[in-house]
Amino acid sequence: MDKFIINGGRQLRGTVNISGAKNAAVAILPAVLLSGGVCVIENVPQIKDVTIDLKILAHLGADIRLLNKSAVRIDARRIRNVPIPYELARHIRASYYFLGALLAKFNHAKVSMPGGCDLGDRPIDQHIKCFKSLGAESVIEHGMVEISASSLVGTQVYFDKVTVGATINAMLASVKAQGLTILENAAKEPHIVDLANFLNSMGADIMGAGTDVIKIRGVKSMCETNYTIIPDQIEAGTYMVAAAATKGDVIIKGIIPKHLEPISSKLRKVGAQVVESDECVRVIGATEYERTNIKTMPHPGFPTDMQPQFAALLVLAKGTSILTEGIFDNRFRYVEELRRMGADISVDGKVAVIEGVERLTGAQVKAADLRAGAALMIAGLSASGTTQVEEIRHIERGYEDMDLKLKALGADIVKRKFPDVEVMARVG
Ligand code: EPU
């Protein structure tokens, strides 16, 4: 149980480099097994979710070598179709992408039900609907999902709701199916486009990714590729909000400004300055912030993955802000913790009402999930006094070296191992 200890109240200043996108990486890595050869993937973020994905690939027989901090060479020539057990799959949501990838490669997959952040009910009915529509049968027994088909045949699928996960799994499963698959009401997130570009670089024939209709013409075989993952727009957004909350001045580098539009636009609305250039964005904080309302929606709407971080800024804005969560049932698990720091927030179902306060004060708080953890980090940076953020394993699932990047921007932050071996030694 490691923790971050932050002495708040310092303005963040300087430049931060953004790592590769978590949610693109966790879709692209399982897809590598379709190559049947050797792929080099660059701009891979060094985060726990990626480590788990690589462990699953190794479990399936891939030979994995790290070429440098962010490049990995994956030899998928000896991939076997073996079940992916609970111990591996339970750590991450994206373990379910191995269902689509293995189904496409072997017409069969057996993977434990996925884990990931606890954000309320997260069914996988739309994934199963697509697999079935392609001609597969599915059984869920003893915590394992098993999908098999004698052959996969192109189909038309209308998703009942916009889902990133099912859109990705449908693309993976149909990439080698006979004929044409049409996905309607598909998700349009940047990582959907990145996965399509990656699959196309391996010889797939996918059109329309980034719109709500994706057409996939099945191909007989796929090949090796070298590919660079897009930057993480949520990591970038998190540093943008951290810069604003600490009234700092930060250049966020290595990003695609277009992916950040909903975040930049809300930051401007509350009073921060956001200056975009080719591959960076500069955020200059204001002395005080205006209230605003936010409703999270599928891309290009405001991303749910930035909702908790914005709450950490709006708790210090003038007046009443309303946050409406439009994607998940329970994404306010940070509220109780922000209250411990002096925030005034009430929650009714999927709506949080924030009454701005003058200041936050440091406290001992716990990250309930990845973005809840990011919100507490931002709150800790702007609060007066010391904040201890516990359960940082959630944060480390999705943010590469967050403590080091913040330190380089001038934050007073340390990562403390728990139990603290030095203190234990002194106590005897
Ligand atoms: N849903 C269904 N049935 C399904 C699939 C989804 O009802 O078969 C519902 C979900 O319960 C949810 C909504 O549809 O209410 C959207 O779910 P979606 O499938 O879009 O989300 P996901 O694939 O579970 C991914 C990201 C999340 C991100 C969401 C939305 C990964 C590994 N996870 O989750 O990332 O919040 O899309 O953009 O890509 C995070 O990074 O912190 C994170 C939680």
Short mmCIF file of C-alpha atoms and ligand atoms in Angstrom, two decimals:
data_model
loop_
_atom_site.label_atom_id
_atom_site.label_comp_id
_atom_site.label_asym_id
_atom_site.label_seq_id
_atom_site.Cartn_x
_atom_site.Cartn_y
_atom_site.Cartn_z
CA MET A 1 0.00 0.00 0.00
CA ASP A 2 2.29 2.76 -1.25
CA LYS A 3 1.17 6.37 -0.96
CA PHE A 4 1.92 9.79 -2.38
CA ILE A 5 2.60 12.57 0.10
CA ILE A 6 2.00 16.03 -1.31
CA ASN A 7 2.73 19.35 0.34
CA GLY A 8 0.25 21.47 -1.55
CA GLY A 9 0.10 25.10 -2.52
CA ARG A 10 2.92 25.20 -5.09
CA GLN A 11 2.22 26.48 -8.58
CA LEU A 12 3.14 23.97 -11.28
CA ARG A 13 5.54 25.45 -13.84
CA GLY A 14 7.52 24.04 -16.73
CA THR A 15 7.05 21.39 -19.39
CA VAL A 16 5.64 17.89 -19.12
CA ASN A 17 5.89 15.17 -21.78
CA ILE A 18 2.82 13.05 -22.35
CA SER A 19 3.12 9.26 -22.65
CA GLY A 20 1.32 6.95 -25.06
CA ALA A 21 -2.42 6.51 -24.62
CA LYS A 22 -3.41 3.83 -22.11
CA ASN A 23 -6.71 3.01 -23.74
CA ALA A 24 -5.09 2.71 -27.19
CA ALA A 25 -2.21 0.59 -25.87
CA VAL A 26 -4.49 -1.89 -24.12
CA ALA A 27 -6.39 -2.46 -27.39
CA ILE A 28 -3.35 -2.56 -29.68
CA LEU A 29 -1.27 -4.99 -27.58
CA PRO A 30 -3.85 -7.84 -27.73
CA ALA A 31 -4.28 -7.13 -31.46
CA VAL A 32 -0.58 -7.89 -32.02
CA LEU A 33 -1.33 -11.61 -31.78
CA LEU A 34 -3.22 -11.36 -35.09
CA SER A 35 0.03 -10.54 -36.89
CA GLY A 36 1.43 -14.04 -36.40
CA GLY A 37 4.84 -12.35 -36.66
CA VAL A 38 7.08 -9.81 -34.96
CA CYS A 39 5.75 -6.31 -34.24
CA VAL A 40 7.48 -3.32 -32.71
CA ILE A 41 5.17 -0.99 -30.82
CA GLU A 42 6.45 2.45 -29.83
CA ASN A 43 5.21 5.09 -27.42
CA VAL A 44 3.92 2.36 -25.10
CA PRO A 45 3.18 3.91 -21.69
CA GLN A 46 4.98 2.36 -18.71
CA ILE A 47 1.92 1.70 -16.59
CA LYS A 48 0.53 -1.29 -14.70
CA ASP A 49 -2.28 -1.99 -17.22
CA VAL A 50 0.31 -2.40 -19.97
CA THR A 51 2.40 -4.71 -17.77
CA ILE A 52 -0.66 -6.94 -17.29
CA ASP A 53 -1.36 -6.97 -21.04
CA LEU A 54 2.25 -8.00 -21.71
CA LYS A 55 1.97 -10.73 -19.04
CA ILE A 56 -1.15 -12.07 -20.77
CA LEU A 57 0.66 -12.06 -24.13
CA ALA A 58 3.58 -13.93 -22.55
CA HIS A 59 1.11 -16.42 -21.02
CA LEU A 60 -0.20 -17.03 -24.56
CA GLY A 61 3.32 -17.75 -25.80
CA ALA A 62 4.56 -14.39 -27.13
CA ASP A 63 8.24 -13.52 -26.75
CA ILE A 64 8.46 -9.96 -25.42
CA ARG A 65 11.49 -7.70 -25.34
CA LEU A 66 11.62 -4.11 -24.13
CA LEU A 67 13.75 -2.20 -26.64
CA ASN A 68 13.79 0.96 -24.55
CA LYS A 69 11.56 2.70 -21.98
CA SER A 70 8.64 2.99 -24.39
CA ALA A 71 9.25 0.53 -27.25
CA VAL A 72 8.42 -3.15 -27.10
CA ARG A 73 9.12 -5.95 -29.58
CA ILE A 74 6.52 -8.70 -29.54
CA ASP A 75 7.13 -11.98 -31.35
CA ALA A 76 3.69 -13.53 -31.83
CA ARG A 77 4.79 -16.49 -33.95
CA ARG A 78 4.23 -19.06 -31.21
CA ILE A 79 0.91 -17.81 -29.81
CA ARG A 80 -1.21 -20.67 -28.41
CA ASN A 81 -4.91 -20.63 -27.71
CA VAL A 82 -4.96 -21.23 -23.96
CA PRO A 83 -7.49 -19.87 -21.44
CA ILE A 84 -6.64 -16.57 -19.75
CA PRO A 85 -7.20 -17.14 -16.04
CA TYR A 86 -8.80 -14.94 -13.38
CA GLU A 87 -5.42 -14.09 -11.79
CA LEU A 88 -4.39 -12.31 -15.01
CA ALA A 89 -7.70 -10.99 -16.36
CA ARG A 90 -9.12 -9.62 -13.11
CA HIS A 91 -6.68 -6.71 -12.93
CA ILE A 92 -7.80 -4.89 -16.06
CA ARG A 93 -10.96 -4.18 -18.03
CA ALA A 94 -9.10 -4.50 -21.32
CA SER A 95 -8.40 -8.20 -20.76
CA TYR A 96 -11.65 -8.71 -22.67
CA TYR A 97 -9.95 -7.55 -25.88
CA PHE A 98 -8.25 -10.95 -25.91
CA LEU A 99 -11.73 -12.42 -26.55
CA GLY A 100 -12.04 -10.60 -29.88
CA ALA A 101 -8.40 -11.09 -30.88
CA LEU A 102 -8.25 -14.83 -30.04
CA LEU A 103 -11.64 -15.43 -31.64
CA ALA A 104 -10.39 -13.84 -34.89
CA LYS A 105 -7.20 -15.91 -34.81
CA PHE A 106 -8.43 -19.32 -33.59
CA ASN A 107 -12.26 -19.15 -33.89
CA HIS A 108 -12.21 -19.78 -30.14
CA ALA A 109 -11.39 -17.86 -26.96
CA LYS A 110 -11.72 -18.51 -23.25
CA VAL A 111 -11.04 -15.55 -20.97
CA SER A 112 -11.99 -14.84 -17.36
CA MET A 113 -14.57 -12.06 -16.90
CA PRO A 114 -12.71 -8.72 -16.91
CA GLY A 115 -11.78 -6.54 -13.94
CA GLY A 116 -10.88 -2.84 -14.02
CA CYS A 117 -12.15 0.22 -12.17
CA ASP A 118 -15.32 -0.17 -10.12
CA LEU A 119 -17.54 2.43 -11.81
CA GLY A 120 -20.89 0.68 -11.22
CA ASP A 121 -22.52 -1.91 -13.46
CA ARG A 122 -20.32 -2.69 -16.51
CA PRO A 123 -22.08 -5.41 -18.56
CA ILE A 124 -20.54 -6.97 -21.69
CA ASP A 125 -23.81 -7.76 -23.50
CA GLN A 126 -22.89 -5.64 -26.56
CA HIS A 127 -19.59 -7.51 -26.97
CA ILE A 128 -21.42 -10.86 -26.87
CA LYS A 129 -24.11 -9.56 -29.24
CA CYS A 130 -21.46 -8.78 -31.84
CA PHE A 131 -19.62 -12.11 -31.44
CA LYS A 132 -22.96 -13.94 -31.86
CA SER A 133 -23.86 -11.88 -34.89
CA LEU A 134 -20.56 -12.95 -36.49
CA GLY A 135 -21.65 -16.59 -36.01
CA ALA A 136 -20.05 -17.47 -32.66
CA GLU A 137 -21.62 -19.12 -29.63
CA SER A 138 -20.92 -17.92 -26.14
CA VAL A 139 -21.07 -19.49 -22.69
CA ILE A 140 -20.31 -17.82 -19.37
CA GLU A 141 -19.47 -20.45 -16.75
CA HIS A 142 -17.36 -20.48 -13.59
CA GLY A 143 -16.35 -16.87 -14.20
CA MET A 144 -14.99 -17.61 -17.68
CA VAL A 145 -16.36 -16.34 -21.00
CA GLU A 146 -15.96 -18.90 -23.79
CA ILE A 147 -16.66 -17.98 -27.40
CA SER A 148 -16.44 -20.43 -30.31
CA ALA A 149 -17.36 -20.45 -33.97
CA SER A 150 -16.91 -22.89 -36.83
CA SER A 151 -16.35 -19.83 -39.00
CA LEU A 152 -16.88 -16.10 -38.65
CA VAL A 153 -19.01 -14.41 -41.30
CA GLY A 154 -19.34 -10.65 -41.88
CA THR A 155 -22.46 -9.08 -40.40
CA GLN A 156 -24.24 -5.85 -39.55
CA VAL A 157 -24.35 -4.83 -35.88
CA TYR A 158 -26.21 -1.89 -34.37
CA PHE A 159 -24.92 -1.18 -30.87
CA ASP A 160 -27.78 -0.43 -28.44
CA LYS A 161 -25.53 2.11 -26.76
CA VAL A 162 -22.28 3.74 -27.71
CA THR A 163 -19.53 1.56 -26.23
CA VAL A 164 -15.79 1.86 -26.64
CA GLY A 165 -15.11 -1.68 -25.45
CA ALA A 166 -17.64 -3.44 -27.68
CA THR A 167 -16.64 -1.34 -30.72
CA ILE A 168 -13.00 -2.39 -30.22
CA ASN A 169 -13.89 -6.05 -29.64
CA ALA A 170 -16.13 -6.05 -32.72
CA MET A 171 -13.30 -4.63 -34.85
CA LEU A 172 -10.88 -7.25 -33.54
CA ALA A 173 -13.29 -10.17 -33.98
CA SER A 174 -14.39 -9.25 -37.50
CA VAL A 175 -11.06 -8.30 -39.02
CA LYS A 176 -10.61 -11.77 -40.60
CA ALA A 177 -14.29 -12.73 -40.96
CA GLN A 178 -15.59 -13.67 -44.42
CA GLY A 179 -17.00 -10.61 -46.21
CA LEU A 180 -18.11 -7.25 -44.89
CA THR A 181 -18.97 -6.29 -41.30
CA ILE A 182 -20.74 -3.01 -40.65
CA LEU A 183 -20.75 -1.56 -37.12
CA GLU A 184 -23.41 1.09 -36.54
CA ASN A 185 -23.65 3.49 -33.59
CA ALA A 186 -19.94 2.80 -33.05
CA ALA A 187 -17.80 4.70 -30.56
CA LYS A 188 -15.58 7.43 -32.07
CA GLU A 189 -12.83 7.91 -29.47
CA PRO A 190 -9.27 8.65 -30.73
CA HIS A 191 -8.16 5.18 -29.56
CA ILE A 192 -10.77 3.56 -31.84
CA VAL A 193 -9.11 5.34 -34.77
CA ASP A 194 -5.66 4.38 -33.48
CA LEU A 195 -6.63 0.70 -33.29
CA ALA A 196 -8.06 0.83 -36.82
CA ASN A 197 -4.84 2.44 -38.11
CA PHE A 198 -2.80 -0.21 -36.34
CA LEU A 199 -4.91 -3.09 -37.74
CA ASN A 200 -4.74 -1.54 -41.22
CA SER A 201 -0.95 -1.35 -40.89
CA MET A 202 -1.08 -5.16 -40.38
CA GLY A 203 -3.08 -5.59 -43.59
CA ALA A 204 -6.67 -5.18 -42.33
CA ASP A 205 -9.28 -3.34 -44.38
CA ILE A 206 -11.14 -0.98 -42.03
CA MET A 207 -12.88 2.23 -43.09
CA GLY A 208 -14.85 4.82 -41.16
CA ALA A 209 -13.19 4.58 -37.72
CA GLY A 210 -13.83 7.89 -35.96
CA THR A 211 -17.38 8.07 -37.37
CA ASP A 212 -20.38 6.15 -36.08
CA VAL A 213 -20.32 3.65 -38.96
CA ILE A 214 -17.25 1.42 -39.28
CA LYS A 215 -16.87 -0.96 -42.22
CA ILE A 216 -14.53 -3.92 -41.92
CA ARG A 217 -13.85 -6.11 -44.93
CA GLY A 218 -12.37 -9.38 -43.70
CA VAL A 219 -8.87 -10.26 -44.90
CA LYS A 220 -7.33 -13.75 -45.12
CA SER A 221 -4.07 -12.99 -43.37
CA MET A 222 -2.34 -10.22 -41.50
CA CYS A 223 1.31 -9.24 -41.31
CA GLU A 224 4.00 -7.77 -39.05
CA THR A 225 4.16 -4.04 -38.42
CA ASN A 226 5.97 -1.25 -36.57
CA TYR A 227 3.56 1.20 -35.02
CA THR A 228 3.59 4.27 -32.75
CA ILE A 229 0.70 4.72 -30.30
CA ILE A 230 -1.04 8.12 -30.06
CA PRO A 231 -0.48 10.34 -27.01
CA ASP A 232 -2.79 9.96 -24.01
CA GLN A 233 -5.38 12.72 -24.11
CA ILE A 234 -6.56 11.97 -20.57
CA GLU A 235 -3.06 12.14 -19.11
CA ALA A 236 -2.63 15.45 -20.97
CA GLY A 237 -6.00 16.70 -19.70
CA THR A 238 -5.06 15.76 -16.15
CA TYR A 239 -1.90 17.91 -16.28
CA MET A 240 -3.88 20.74 -17.91
CA VAL A 241 -6.32 20.76 -14.99
CA ALA A 242 -3.48 20.39 -12.46
CA ALA A 243 -1.80 23.47 -14.00
CA ALA A 244 -5.04 25.43 -13.73
CA ALA A 245 -5.85 24.26 -10.17
CA THR A 246 -2.42 25.33 -8.90
CA LYS A 247 -2.65 28.66 -10.80
CA GLY A 248 0.51 27.58 -12.60
CA ASP A 249 1.87 27.82 -16.13
CA VAL A 250 2.58 24.49 -17.83
CA ILE A 251 3.42 23.41 -21.38
CA ILE A 252 2.02 19.97 -22.09
CA LYS A 253 4.10 18.43 -24.87
CA GLY A 254 3.70 15.60 -27.35
CA ILE A 255 -0.07 15.83 -27.70
CA ILE A 256 -2.69 16.09 -30.45
CA PRO A 257 -4.55 19.37 -29.67
CA LYS A 258 -7.69 18.22 -31.54
CA HIS A 259 -8.15 15.36 -29.04
CA LEU A 260 -8.15 17.88 -26.19
CA GLU A 261 -10.85 20.23 -27.52
CA PRO A 262 -13.60 19.44 -24.97
CA ILE A 263 -11.07 19.84 -22.14
CA SER A 264 -9.48 23.04 -23.52
CA SER A 265 -12.89 24.55 -24.11
CA LYS A 266 -14.09 23.92 -20.52
CA LEU A 267 -10.84 25.24 -19.07
CA ARG A 268 -11.25 28.45 -21.10
CA LYS A 269 -14.87 28.68 -19.98
CA VAL A 270 -13.88 28.70 -16.30
CA GLY A 271 -11.17 31.29 -16.88
CA ALA A 272 -7.85 29.54 -17.58
CA GLN A 273 -5.81 30.49 -20.65
CA VAL A 274 -5.18 27.64 -23.07
CA VAL A 275 -2.80 28.26 -25.94
CA GLU A 276 -2.47 25.54 -28.57
CA SER A 277 0.37 24.98 -31.00
CA ASP A 278 1.42 22.06 -33.18
CA GLU A 279 2.17 19.36 -30.65
CA CYS A 280 1.73 21.18 -27.38
CA VAL A 281 -0.71 23.10 -25.33
CA ARG A 282 0.11 25.70 -22.70
CA VAL A 283 -2.19 26.24 -19.74
CA ILE A 284 -1.89 29.43 -17.73
CA GLY A 285 -3.91 29.41 -14.54
CA ALA A 286 -6.15 32.24 -13.33
CA THR A 287 -6.31 33.71 -9.83
CA GLU A 288 -9.93 32.61 -9.52
CA TYR A 289 -12.32 30.42 -11.53
CA GLU A 290 -15.91 30.73 -12.70
CA ARG A 291 -18.49 28.00 -12.14
CA THR A 292 -19.65 25.79 -15.00
CA ASN A 293 -21.78 22.74 -15.74
CA ILE A 294 -20.39 19.57 -17.34
CA LYS A 295 -22.15 16.55 -18.78
CA THR A 296 -19.97 13.62 -19.79
CA MET A 297 -20.74 12.00 -23.13
CA PRO A 298 -19.13 9.68 -25.68
CA HIS A 299 -16.48 11.33 -27.90
CA PRO A 300 -16.48 14.10 -29.12
CA GLY A 301 -18.41 15.04 -25.97
CA PHE A 302 -16.75 15.78 -22.65
CA PRO A 303 -14.89 12.59 -21.57
CA THR A 304 -16.03 10.75 -18.45
CA ASP A 305 -12.36 10.03 -17.77
CA MET A 306 -11.84 13.77 -17.04
CA GLN A 307 -14.91 14.31 -14.88
CA PRO A 308 -13.27 13.66 -11.46
CA GLN A 309 -10.25 15.87 -12.27
CA PHE A 310 -12.53 18.77 -13.27
CA ALA A 311 -14.44 18.34 -10.01
CA ALA A 312 -11.13 18.92 -8.18
CA LEU A 313 -10.88 22.28 -9.97
CA LEU A 314 -14.54 23.30 -9.69
CA VAL A 315 -14.58 22.81 -5.90
CA LEU A 316 -12.51 26.03 -5.83
CA ALA A 317 -14.57 27.96 -8.42
CA LYS A 318 -16.98 30.78 -7.55
CA GLY A 319 -20.60 29.61 -7.31
CA THR A 320 -22.41 26.36 -8.02
CA SER A 321 -21.27 23.89 -10.67
CA ILE A 322 -23.24 20.84 -11.75
CA LEU A 323 -21.56 17.67 -13.01
CA THR A 324 -23.73 15.09 -14.77
CA GLU A 325 -22.20 11.68 -15.43
CA GLY A 326 -23.59 10.40 -18.71
CA ILE A 327 -21.59 7.17 -19.09
CA PHE A 328 -21.13 5.24 -15.85
CA ASP A 329 -23.48 4.53 -12.92
CA ASN A 330 -20.99 5.31 -10.18
CA ARG A 331 -18.20 7.69 -11.01
CA PHE A 332 -18.40 9.89 -7.93
CA ARG A 333 -16.40 7.69 -5.59
CA TYR A 334 -13.92 10.53 -5.05
CA VAL A 335 -16.54 12.86 -3.56
CA GLU A 336 -16.34 11.54 0.00
CA GLU A 337 -12.56 12.00 -0.10
CA LEU A 338 -12.72 15.57 -1.50
CA ARG A 339 -15.15 16.39 1.32
CA ARG A 340 -12.44 15.35 3.78
CA MET A 341 -10.35 18.14 2.24
CA GLY A 342 -13.12 20.73 2.71
CA ALA A 343 -15.01 20.47 -0.60
CA ASP A 344 -18.75 21.09 -0.60
CA ILE A 345 -20.29 18.50 -2.95
CA SER A 346 -23.60 16.68 -2.84
CA VAL A 347 -24.48 13.75 -5.08
CA ASP A 348 -27.86 12.56 -6.24
CA GLY A 349 -27.60 9.58 -8.58
CA LYS A 350 -25.60 10.65 -11.61
CA VAL A 351 -25.52 14.35 -10.68
CA ALA A 352 -23.05 16.10 -8.40
CA VAL A 353 -23.66 19.65 -7.20
CA ILE A 354 -20.50 21.52 -6.25
CA GLU A 355 -20.59 24.70 -4.16
CA GLY A 356 -17.24 26.40 -4.61
CA VAL A 357 -15.19 26.93 -1.43
CA GLU A 358 -12.31 29.32 -0.70
CA ARG A 359 -9.70 26.62 -0.15
CA LEU A 360 -9.00 22.94 0.39
CA THR A 361 -6.88 21.63 3.22
CA GLY A 362 -4.61 18.58 3.07
CA ALA A 363 -5.93 15.30 4.45
CA GLN A 364 -5.41 11.54 4.34
CA VAL A 365 -7.44 10.28 1.36
CA LYS A 366 -7.87 7.07 -0.64
CA ALA A 367 -8.02 6.61 -4.41
CA ALA A 368 -11.09 4.48 -5.19
CA ASP A 369 -10.25 4.16 -8.89
CA LEU A 370 -7.83 5.54 -11.48
CA ARG A 371 -9.39 8.93 -12.27
CA ALA A 372 -10.66 9.37 -8.70
CA GLY A 373 -6.99 9.06 -7.76
CA ALA A 374 -6.03 11.70 -10.33
CA ALA A 375 -8.65 14.06 -8.86
CA LEU A 376 -7.20 13.61 -5.37
CA MET A 377 -3.71 14.34 -6.68
CA ILE A 378 -4.94 17.63 -8.17
CA ALA A 379 -6.79 18.49 -4.97
CA GLY A 380 -3.66 17.70 -2.95
CA LEU A 381 -1.52 19.94 -5.18
CA SER A 382 -3.83 22.94 -4.71
CA ALA A 383 -4.67 22.37 -1.03
CA SER A 384 -2.85 24.00 1.84
CA GLY A 385 -0.94 21.55 4.00
CA THR A 386 -0.12 17.89 3.50
CA THR A 387 -2.23 15.36 1.62
CA GLN A 388 -1.53 11.63 1.76
CA VAL A 389 -3.05 9.80 -1.19
CA GLU A 390 -3.44 6.09 -0.44
CA GLU A 391 -4.25 3.16 -2.75
CA ILE A 392 -2.00 4.67 -5.43
CA ARG A 393 -1.94 1.33 -7.25
CA HIS A 394 -5.07 2.64 -9.00
CA ILE A 395 -3.21 5.75 -10.19
CA GLU A 396 -0.22 3.70 -11.35
CA ARG A 397 -2.51 1.58 -13.53
CA GLY A 398 -2.90 4.53 -15.89
CA TYR A 399 -0.35 7.31 -15.23
CA GLU A 400 3.33 6.84 -16.03
CA ASP A 401 5.65 8.28 -13.33
CA MET A 402 3.04 10.74 -12.12
CA ASP A 403 5.04 11.68 -9.02
CA LEU A 404 8.22 12.28 -11.05
CA LYS A 405 6.43 14.32 -13.73
CA LEU A 406 4.77 16.49 -11.05
CA LYS A 407 8.05 16.89 -9.17
CA ALA A 408 9.70 18.13 -12.37
CA LEU A 409 6.95 20.76 -12.57
CA GLY A 410 7.81 21.96 -9.07
CA ALA A 411 5.38 19.96 -6.94
CA ASP A 412 6.48 18.91 -3.47
CA ILE A 413 5.63 15.23 -3.72
CA VAL A 414 7.18 11.97 -2.58
CA LYS A 415 6.18 8.37 -3.00
CA ARG A 416 6.33 6.53 0.29
CA LYS A 417 6.53 2.76 0.43
CA PHE A 418 4.17 1.28 2.99
CA PRO A 419 5.08 -0.23 5.33
CA ASP A 420 7.94 2.26 5.32
CA VAL A 421 11.06 0.09 5.73
CA GLU A 422 13.21 2.97 7.01
CA VAL A 423 10.70 3.94 9.71
CA MET A 424 10.18 0.26 10.63
CA ALA A 425 13.95 -0.16 11.02
CA ARG A 426 14.13 2.86 13.33
CA VAL A 427 11.22 1.60 15.43
CA GLY A 428 13.04 -1.73 15.68
N1 EPU B 1 -21.97 -0.95 -21.71
C1 EPU B 1 -23.04 -1.83 -21.77
N2 EPU B 1 -22.86 -3.02 -22.43
C2 EPU B 1 -21.68 -3.36 -23.00
C3 EPU B 1 -20.61 -2.46 -22.95
C4 EPU B 1 -20.77 -1.25 -22.29
O1 EPU B 1 -24.12 -1.55 -21.25
O2 EPU B 1 -21.60 -4.46 -23.57
C5 EPU B 1 -22.15 0.32 -21.03
C6 EPU B 1 -21.18 0.52 -19.86
O3 EPU B 1 -21.69 -0.08 -18.68
C7 EPU B 1 -21.10 2.02 -19.76
C8 EPU B 1 -21.21 2.47 -21.21
O4 EPU B 1 -21.81 1.37 -21.92
O5 EPU B 1 -22.19 2.51 -19.05
C9 EPU B 1 -19.92 2.80 -21.88
O6 EPU B 1 -19.00 1.73 -21.73
P1 EPU B 1 -17.76 1.55 -22.70
O7 EPU B 1 -17.81 0.21 -23.29
O8 EPU B 1 -17.70 2.73 -23.61
O9 EPU B 1 -16.55 1.65 -21.70
P2 EPU B 1 -15.41 0.60 -21.42
O10 EPU B 1 -14.94 -0.05 -22.67
O11 EPU B 1 -15.84 -0.25 -20.28
C10 EPU B 1 -13.52 2.35 -21.87
C11 EPU B 1 -12.31 2.81 -21.14
C12 EPU B 1 -12.72 3.62 -19.93
C13 EPU B 1 -13.55 4.80 -20.40
C14 EPU B 1 -14.74 4.32 -21.24
C15 EPU B 1 -15.55 5.45 -21.85
C16 EPU B 1 -10.70 1.11 -21.61
C17 EPU B 1 -9.92 -0.05 -21.13
N3 EPU B 1 -11.53 1.65 -20.74
O12 EPU B 1 -14.25 1.56 -20.92
O13 EPU B 1 -11.52 4.09 -19.34
O14 EPU B 1 -14.04 5.50 -19.28
O15 EPU B 1 -14.27 3.48 -22.30
O16 EPU B 1 -14.75 6.26 -22.62
O17 EPU B 1 -10.54 1.55 -22.73
C18 EPU B 1 -10.24 5.01 -17.62
O18 EPU B 1 -9.32 5.11 -18.44
O19 EPU B 1 -10.20 5.55 -16.48
C19 EPU B 1 -11.43 4.26 -17.99
C20 EPU B 1 -12.32 3.85 -17.11
#
